[in-house]
Short mmCIF file of C-alpha atoms and ligand atoms in Angstrom, two decimals:
data_model
loop_
_atom_site.label_atom_id
_atom_site.label_comp_id
_atom_site.label_asym_id
_atom_site.label_seq_id
_atom_site.Cartn_x
_atom_site.Cartn_y
_atom_site.Cartn_z
CA MET A 25 280.10 -156.37 56.03
CA THR A 26 283.20 -157.56 57.92
CA THR A 27 282.19 -156.72 61.44
CA PRO A 28 278.81 -156.37 63.31
CA PRO A 29 276.82 -153.22 62.29
CA LEU A 30 277.14 -149.96 64.14
CA ILE A 31 274.30 -149.56 66.58
CA ASP A 32 274.21 -146.72 69.02
CA PRO A 33 272.93 -146.89 72.59
CA PHE A 34 269.49 -145.79 71.46
CA ALA A 35 269.16 -148.69 68.94
CA ARG A 36 269.78 -146.43 65.97
CA ALA A 37 271.83 -148.11 63.12
CA ILE A 38 274.51 -145.78 61.94
CA THR A 39 274.39 -146.13 58.19
CA TYR A 40 275.25 -142.65 56.94
CA LEU A 41 278.67 -140.92 57.15
CA ARG A 42 279.27 -137.39 56.09
CA VAL A 43 282.89 -136.66 55.36
CA SER A 44 284.58 -133.29 55.16
CA VAL A 45 287.66 -133.74 52.90
CA THR A 46 289.01 -130.21 53.23
CA ASP A 47 288.44 -127.09 55.31
CA ARG A 48 289.39 -124.98 52.30
CA CYS A 49 287.06 -123.31 49.89
CA ASP A 50 287.12 -121.11 46.82
CA PHE A 51 284.18 -119.11 48.19
CA ARG A 52 283.85 -117.15 51.41
CA CYS A 53 280.09 -117.22 52.06
CA VAL A 54 279.34 -114.67 54.74
CA TYR A 55 277.37 -117.06 56.89
CA CYS A 56 280.11 -119.69 56.74
CA MET A 57 283.57 -118.17 56.75
CA ALA A 58 285.43 -115.06 57.52
CA GLU A 59 287.15 -113.42 54.50
CA ASN A 60 290.63 -113.97 55.89
CA MET A 61 290.47 -117.55 56.94
CA THR A 62 293.43 -119.42 58.42
CA PHE A 63 293.23 -122.92 57.15
CA LEU A 64 294.71 -126.03 58.77
CA PRO A 65 298.28 -127.05 57.96
CA LYS A 66 298.44 -129.87 55.54
CA LYS A 67 299.86 -132.40 57.99
CA GLU A 68 296.71 -132.09 60.08
CA LEU A 69 294.55 -133.27 57.23
CA LEU A 70 293.93 -136.96 56.45
CA THR A 71 295.65 -137.84 53.26
CA LEU A 72 293.57 -139.27 50.44
CA GLU A 73 294.84 -142.75 51.35
CA GLU A 74 293.88 -142.17 54.93
CA LEU A 75 290.45 -140.93 53.94
CA ASP A 76 290.07 -144.10 51.78
CA ARG A 77 291.00 -146.32 54.74
CA MET A 78 288.77 -144.39 57.08
CA CYS A 79 285.68 -144.53 54.78
CA SER A 80 286.36 -148.13 53.86
CA THR A 81 286.46 -149.10 57.49
CA PHE A 82 283.12 -147.39 58.07
CA VAL A 83 281.62 -149.16 54.99
CA GLY A 84 282.92 -152.46 56.41
CA MET A 85 281.01 -151.57 59.54
CA GLY A 86 277.70 -151.05 57.84
CA VAL A 87 277.76 -147.44 56.47
CA GLU A 88 275.79 -147.47 53.28
CA LYS A 89 275.77 -143.85 52.38
CA LEU A 90 278.72 -141.50 52.08
CA ARG A 91 278.29 -137.81 51.54
CA ILE A 92 281.54 -135.98 50.72
CA THR A 93 281.54 -132.28 51.79
CA GLY A 94 283.96 -129.62 53.08
CA GLY A 95 284.87 -126.77 52.78
CA GLU A 96 284.60 -127.36 49.13
CA PRO A 97 285.23 -130.92 48.35
CA LEU A 98 286.10 -130.34 44.75
CA VAL A 99 288.95 -128.04 45.53
CA ARG A 100 290.89 -130.77 47.30
CA ARG A 101 293.75 -131.80 45.04
CA ASP A 102 293.23 -135.19 43.28
CA ILE A 103 289.88 -135.63 44.96
CA MET A 104 288.70 -137.61 41.91
CA THR A 105 291.24 -140.39 42.91
CA PHE A 106 289.31 -140.72 46.12
CA PHE A 107 285.89 -140.79 44.37
CA ARG A 108 287.10 -143.36 41.93
CA SER A 109 288.53 -145.47 44.70
CA MET A 110 285.28 -145.34 46.71
CA SER A 111 283.41 -146.62 43.67
CA ARG A 112 284.68 -150.20 44.43
CA HIS A 113 282.30 -150.22 47.39
CA LEU A 114 279.39 -149.33 45.12
CA ASP A 115 280.47 -152.13 42.78
CA SER A 116 280.57 -154.62 45.72
CA GLY A 117 277.10 -153.49 46.84
CA ALA A 118 278.30 -152.55 50.31
CA LEU A 119 277.82 -148.87 49.65
CA LYS A 120 274.39 -147.83 48.33
CA GLU A 121 275.11 -144.22 47.64
CA LEU A 122 278.16 -142.03 47.15
CA THR A 123 277.23 -138.30 46.94
CA LEU A 124 278.50 -134.85 47.62
CA THR A 125 277.57 -131.36 48.61
CA THR A 126 279.31 -128.70 46.55
CA ASN A 127 279.21 -125.02 45.80
CA GLY A 128 279.19 -126.04 42.12
CA SER A 129 282.14 -123.91 41.11
CA GLN A 130 284.17 -126.94 39.87
CA LEU A 131 281.34 -129.04 38.50
CA ALA A 132 281.89 -128.12 34.90
CA ARG A 133 285.25 -129.78 35.20
CA PHE A 134 284.34 -132.78 37.31
CA ALA A 135 280.66 -133.73 36.59
CA ARG A 136 281.47 -136.48 34.09
CA ASP A 137 284.22 -137.99 36.23
CA LEU A 138 281.81 -137.98 39.25
CA TYR A 139 279.19 -139.84 37.25
CA GLU A 140 281.79 -142.33 36.08
CA ALA A 141 282.88 -142.89 39.68
CA GLY A 142 279.24 -143.87 40.45
CA VAL A 143 277.90 -140.63 41.81
CA ARG A 144 274.25 -140.22 40.78
CA ARG A 145 273.14 -137.23 42.91
CA VAL A 146 274.74 -134.01 43.99
CA ASN A 147 273.61 -131.25 46.26
CA VAL A 148 274.60 -127.78 45.02
CA SER A 149 274.42 -124.77 47.32
CA LEU A 150 272.98 -121.69 45.74
CA ASP A 151 271.18 -118.87 47.45
CA THR A 152 270.28 -116.47 44.73
CA LEU A 153 270.05 -116.23 40.90
CA ASP A 154 271.13 -112.62 40.88
CA ALA A 155 274.77 -112.23 39.94
CA ASP A 156 275.43 -109.28 42.12
CA LYS A 157 273.76 -110.78 45.12
CA PHE A 158 275.61 -113.97 44.51
CA ALA A 159 278.94 -112.19 44.58
CA LYS A 160 277.90 -110.44 47.79
CA VAL A 161 276.85 -113.53 49.68
CA THR A 162 279.71 -115.75 48.47
CA ARG A 163 282.28 -112.88 48.42
CA TRP A 164 284.46 -114.81 45.99
CA GLY A 165 281.95 -116.75 43.94
CA ARG A 166 280.73 -116.08 40.35
CA LEU A 167 277.18 -117.05 39.53
CA GLY A 168 277.94 -117.87 35.86
CA GLN A 169 280.50 -120.44 36.82
CA VAL A 170 278.08 -122.20 39.14
CA LEU A 171 275.23 -122.18 36.65
CA LYS A 172 277.59 -123.78 34.05
CA GLY A 173 278.52 -126.34 36.62
CA ILE A 174 274.92 -127.14 37.25
CA ASP A 175 274.25 -127.60 33.62
CA ALA A 176 277.29 -129.83 33.22
CA ALA A 177 276.05 -131.97 36.15
CA LEU A 178 272.61 -132.32 34.64
CA ASP A 179 274.12 -133.11 31.15
CA ALA A 180 276.33 -135.75 32.77
CA GLY A 181 273.21 -137.45 34.11
CA LEU A 182 273.52 -136.41 37.68
CA LYS A 183 270.43 -135.60 39.69
CA VAL A 184 270.82 -132.21 41.21
CA LYS A 185 269.24 -130.78 44.40
CA ILE A 186 269.65 -127.14 45.17
CA ASN A 187 270.25 -126.16 48.78
CA ALA A 188 269.45 -122.45 49.48
CA VAL A 189 270.08 -120.79 52.84
CA ALA A 190 266.96 -118.76 53.73
CA LEU A 191 267.93 -115.14 54.28
CA LYS A 192 265.28 -112.62 55.10
CA GLY A 193 265.45 -109.50 52.95
CA PHE A 194 268.02 -111.27 50.67
CA ASN A 195 266.43 -114.14 48.77
CA GLU A 196 262.99 -113.80 50.17
CA GLU A 197 261.47 -112.24 47.03
CA GLU A 198 263.30 -114.64 44.88
CA LEU A 199 261.50 -117.69 46.36
CA PRO A 200 259.08 -118.16 43.35
CA ALA A 201 261.85 -117.48 40.80
CA ILE A 202 264.32 -119.93 42.32
CA THR A 203 261.56 -122.48 42.68
CA GLU A 204 260.46 -122.16 39.04
CA TRP A 205 264.07 -122.28 37.82
CA CYS A 206 264.54 -125.56 39.73
CA ALA A 207 261.22 -126.91 38.38
CA ASP A 208 262.28 -126.09 34.77
CA LYS A 209 265.49 -128.05 35.29
CA GLY A 210 263.88 -130.91 37.13
CA MET A 211 265.79 -130.16 40.40
CA ASP A 212 264.40 -130.47 43.90
CA LEU A 213 265.04 -127.60 46.24
CA THR A 214 265.76 -127.46 50.01
CA TRP A 215 265.80 -124.41 52.18
CA ILE A 216 268.23 -124.31 55.13
CA GLU A 217 267.63 -122.18 58.10
CA VAL A 218 270.66 -120.05 58.72
CA MET A 219 272.69 -120.79 61.91
CA PRO A 220 274.44 -117.87 63.58
CA MET A 221 277.98 -118.52 62.44
CA GLY A 222 280.66 -116.79 60.34
CA ASP A 223 280.17 -113.07 59.81
CA LEU A 224 276.41 -113.04 59.39
CA GLY A 225 275.08 -110.12 61.29
CA ASN A 226 278.47 -108.44 61.52
CA GLU A 227 280.08 -106.30 58.87
CA ASP A 228 278.74 -108.40 56.00
CA ARG A 229 275.06 -108.20 56.80
CA VAL A 230 273.33 -109.57 53.66
CA GLY A 231 270.25 -110.97 55.23
CA GLN A 232 268.70 -111.97 58.45
CA TYR A 233 267.27 -115.13 60.01
CA TRP A 234 264.17 -116.16 57.98
CA SER A 235 262.39 -118.96 59.82
CA LEU A 236 261.44 -121.90 57.70
CA GLU A 237 257.88 -121.66 59.08
CA ASP A 238 257.76 -118.30 57.27
CA VAL A 239 259.34 -119.73 54.16
CA ARG A 240 256.60 -122.30 54.17
CA LYS A 241 253.92 -119.68 54.61
CA THR A 242 255.37 -117.83 51.56
CA TYR A 243 255.11 -121.04 49.55
CA ALA A 244 251.49 -121.44 50.67
CA GLN A 245 250.76 -118.02 49.11
CA HIS A 246 252.00 -119.23 45.76
CA TYR A 247 251.29 -122.96 45.58
CA ALA A 248 249.18 -125.79 46.89
CA LEU A 249 251.33 -127.75 49.37
CA THR A 250 251.03 -131.40 50.34
CA ASP A 251 253.02 -132.56 53.27
CA LEU A 252 255.16 -135.60 52.62
CA ALA A 253 255.69 -138.20 55.33
CA GLU A 254 259.09 -138.95 53.94
CA ARG A 255 262.09 -138.63 56.33
CA THR A 256 265.68 -139.34 55.62
CA GLY A 257 266.93 -139.78 59.19
CA GLY A 258 268.02 -136.16 59.09
CA PRO A 259 266.62 -132.71 59.89
CA ALA A 260 264.69 -132.23 56.57
CA ARG A 261 260.95 -132.13 56.13
CA TYR A 262 259.41 -132.16 52.70
CA VAL A 263 256.25 -130.85 50.94
CA ARG A 264 255.18 -131.39 47.39
CA LEU A 265 254.21 -128.41 45.24
CA GLU A 266 251.03 -129.65 43.38
CA GLU A 267 251.56 -127.14 40.52
CA THR A 268 255.06 -128.31 39.62
CA GLY A 269 255.31 -131.70 41.24
CA GLN A 270 258.52 -130.58 42.95
CA LYS A 271 259.73 -131.72 46.26
CA ILE A 272 260.62 -128.89 48.54
CA GLY A 273 262.70 -129.55 51.66
CA PHE A 274 263.08 -127.55 54.81
CA ILE A 275 266.09 -128.11 56.96
CA THR A 276 266.13 -126.71 60.41
CA PRO A 277 269.50 -127.74 61.84
CA LEU A 278 268.70 -126.56 65.37
CA SER A 279 265.46 -128.39 65.77
CA HIS A 280 265.78 -131.68 67.58
CA ASN A 281 262.58 -133.40 66.58
CA PHE A 282 264.47 -135.68 64.21
CA CYS A 283 266.94 -137.17 66.71
CA GLU A 284 265.01 -140.45 67.25
CA SER A 285 265.63 -141.39 63.75
CA CYS A 286 269.23 -140.00 63.42
CA ASN A 287 271.36 -142.43 61.47
CA ARG A 288 274.41 -140.32 60.76
CA VAL A 289 277.74 -139.17 62.07
CA ARG A 290 280.24 -136.59 60.73
CA LEU A 291 283.94 -136.94 60.13
CA THR A 292 286.09 -133.81 59.81
CA CYS A 293 288.98 -133.47 57.48
CA THR A 294 291.35 -134.04 60.43
CA GLY A 295 289.72 -137.35 61.36
CA GLU A 296 287.51 -136.11 64.24
CA LEU A 297 284.19 -137.90 64.47
CA TYR A 298 281.27 -135.85 65.61
CA MET A 299 278.42 -138.04 66.83
CA CYS A 300 275.84 -135.28 66.78
CA LEU A 301 275.72 -131.92 64.93
CA GLY A 302 274.29 -130.38 68.06
CA GLN A 303 276.98 -131.42 70.52
CA ASP A 304 280.69 -130.75 70.86
CA ASP A 305 281.60 -134.35 71.78
CA MET A 306 283.93 -135.85 69.35
CA ALA A 307 286.36 -138.71 69.00
CA ASP A 308 289.76 -138.56 67.46
CA LEU A 309 290.10 -141.29 64.84
CA ARG A 310 293.22 -140.02 63.27
CA ALA A 311 295.47 -141.41 66.08
CA PRO A 312 294.31 -145.03 65.81
CA LEU A 313 294.41 -144.64 61.96
CA ARG A 314 297.96 -143.28 61.88
CA ASP A 315 299.40 -145.34 64.79
CA TYR A 316 298.49 -148.60 63.01
CA PRO A 317 298.98 -148.12 59.35
CA ASN A 318 298.49 -151.72 58.55
CA ASP A 319 295.90 -152.81 60.98
CA ASN A 320 292.36 -151.48 61.22
CA ARG A 321 291.37 -153.08 64.49
CA ALA A 322 292.32 -150.08 66.74
CA LEU A 323 290.37 -147.84 64.38
CA GLN A 324 287.34 -150.10 64.45
CA GLU A 325 287.46 -150.22 68.23
CA ALA A 326 287.68 -146.36 68.32
CA ILE A 327 284.67 -146.03 65.91
CA ARG A 328 282.67 -148.49 67.94
CA ALA A 329 283.46 -146.72 71.20
CA ALA A 330 282.58 -143.38 69.68
CA ILE A 331 279.22 -144.69 68.39
CA GLY A 332 278.66 -145.97 71.94
CA LEU A 333 278.76 -142.36 73.06
CA LYS A 334 276.31 -140.98 70.44
CA PRO A 335 273.91 -138.85 72.54
CA LYS A 336 270.16 -139.31 72.36
CA GLY A 337 269.65 -135.88 70.92
CA HIS A 338 270.68 -132.32 70.72
CA ASP A 339 271.38 -130.18 73.67
CA PHE A 340 271.90 -126.84 71.99
CA ASP A 341 271.19 -124.63 74.87
CA TYR A 342 273.93 -125.97 77.04
CA SER A 343 276.69 -127.40 74.83
CA ARG A 344 276.34 -125.90 71.48
CA ARG A 345 275.77 -122.24 71.82
CA ARG A 346 278.30 -119.85 73.35
CA ALA A 347 277.18 -117.27 75.71
CA ASP A 348 276.83 -114.78 72.82
CA GLY A 349 274.37 -117.06 70.98
CA GLN A 350 276.98 -118.13 68.41
CA VAL A 351 277.62 -121.76 67.47
CA ALA A 352 281.21 -122.53 68.37
CA ARG A 353 281.90 -124.63 65.41
CA HIS A 354 281.82 -123.52 61.81
CA MET A 355 279.90 -125.52 59.21
CA SER A 356 283.04 -125.70 57.11
CA HIS A 357 284.60 -127.69 59.90
CA THR A 358 281.98 -130.40 60.24
CA GLY A 359 280.67 -130.09 56.66
CA GLY A 360 277.15 -128.93 57.55
N1 SAM B 425 281.13 -125.98 50.05
C1 SAM B 425 280.07 -126.87 49.89
C2 SAM B 425 278.75 -126.10 49.71
O1 SAM B 425 278.71 -124.91 49.94
O2 SAM B 425 277.78 -126.77 49.34
C3 SAM B 425 279.93 -127.89 51.03
C4 SAM B 425 280.15 -127.38 52.42
S1 SAM B 425 279.00 -126.20 53.01
C5 SAM B 425 279.65 -125.92 54.69
C6 SAM B 425 277.55 -127.25 53.31
C7 SAM B 425 276.25 -126.46 53.50
O3 SAM B 425 276.34 -125.73 54.70
C8 SAM B 425 275.98 -125.49 52.44
O4 SAM B 425 274.73 -125.77 51.82
C9 SAM B 425 275.97 -124.19 53.12
O5 SAM B 425 274.99 -123.30 52.55
C10 SAM B 425 275.60 -124.54 54.51
N2 SAM B 425 275.97 -123.54 55.51
C11 SAM B 425 277.16 -123.01 55.76
N3 SAM B 425 277.06 -122.09 56.81
C12 SAM B 425 275.79 -122.14 57.18
C13 SAM B 425 275.11 -121.45 58.27
N4 SAM B 425 275.72 -120.64 59.08
N5 SAM B 425 273.81 -121.81 58.42
C14 SAM B 425 273.14 -122.64 57.64
N6 SAM B 425 273.75 -123.31 56.68
C15 SAM B 425 275.08 -123.09 56.40
FE1 SF4 B 426 282.61 -122.59 50.98
FE2 SF4 B 426 280.41 -123.97 51.17
FE3 SF4 B 426 281.25 -122.49 53.27
FE4 SF4 B 426 280.33 -121.30 51.02
S1 SF4 B 426 279.10 -122.62 52.37
S2 SF4 B 426 282.19 -120.75 52.10
S3 SF4 B 426 280.93 -122.67 49.48
S4 SF4 B 426 282.25 -124.19 52.41
#
């Protein structure tokens, strides 16, 4: 590390950075995006070189885990150049983990390259194993392509975790089938509680809010559950299914009982740093990055100042939800 570690005002060490490398995507999941999205002009986005400088600066300040997300990270042109470049921080030992969250559509193409760049685990988002339902929820996605991508990832030696958004009346009955499919392939599975964004509940109603408490109850009808104490500094809780040995996670993005251990911040593809998923406060890091192309000190100062503003916890009722109950920011903006 080249500078003192990043410690926020509540003595939490910031060691985990999630980076959205694009706002674009080849899918249009109903809970995430509108069908006719207007994406950002290219000049707004950090270039791959800028992303490298930004991430490397964070690594120099003690970030040990980088999760690359989007939009769909694997549709960003030349993104493998970025992954390969980040692998130098794995080699040096400064970075402990380089990972990504993907919809899986491009994994058949990139799984081997990702492994070679030092990636060992990927999260793949998949809500249903029914091809028609998959097409409905993703609008533009094709299930077969994603399944091939998942197999390619496993073949390449990547550990795969499936993330499924819990949607009542949509993938509710599929819970045992998805769970067993994951068990057969040696994949862990995490259920995510849906946040009221995108078009969900509007013209593309494919499912409704399904509380993770109820998902858990459904599991208890099929399996013997053991609660795991394990926490990752994020909003996930885990149980072990005794029958399959699988770890099942539950992510409730809106709950704030994990804030005490929060170790993460989120960077958007335009260089905005969000200190808390539940608050709208952000810091512009693109200006100090671009204004001083050969000197990282202003960027480091801006990062440190931003971390100094990281709030104690969520404040959804006042700053996150709009009057109509919607969350102002889309997940594709901050990368979920
Ligand atoms: N495109 C990649 C993917 O789908 O995995 C990465 C970006 S995506 C925004 C990250 C995660 O956010 C996905 O697992 C997706 O299911 C989840 N997500 C998107 N919109 C959501 C919402 N409204 N509520 C809960 N999860 C959401
Ligand atoms: Fe794309 Fe991921 Fe959003 Fe689906 S959830 S539209 S795959 S960014």
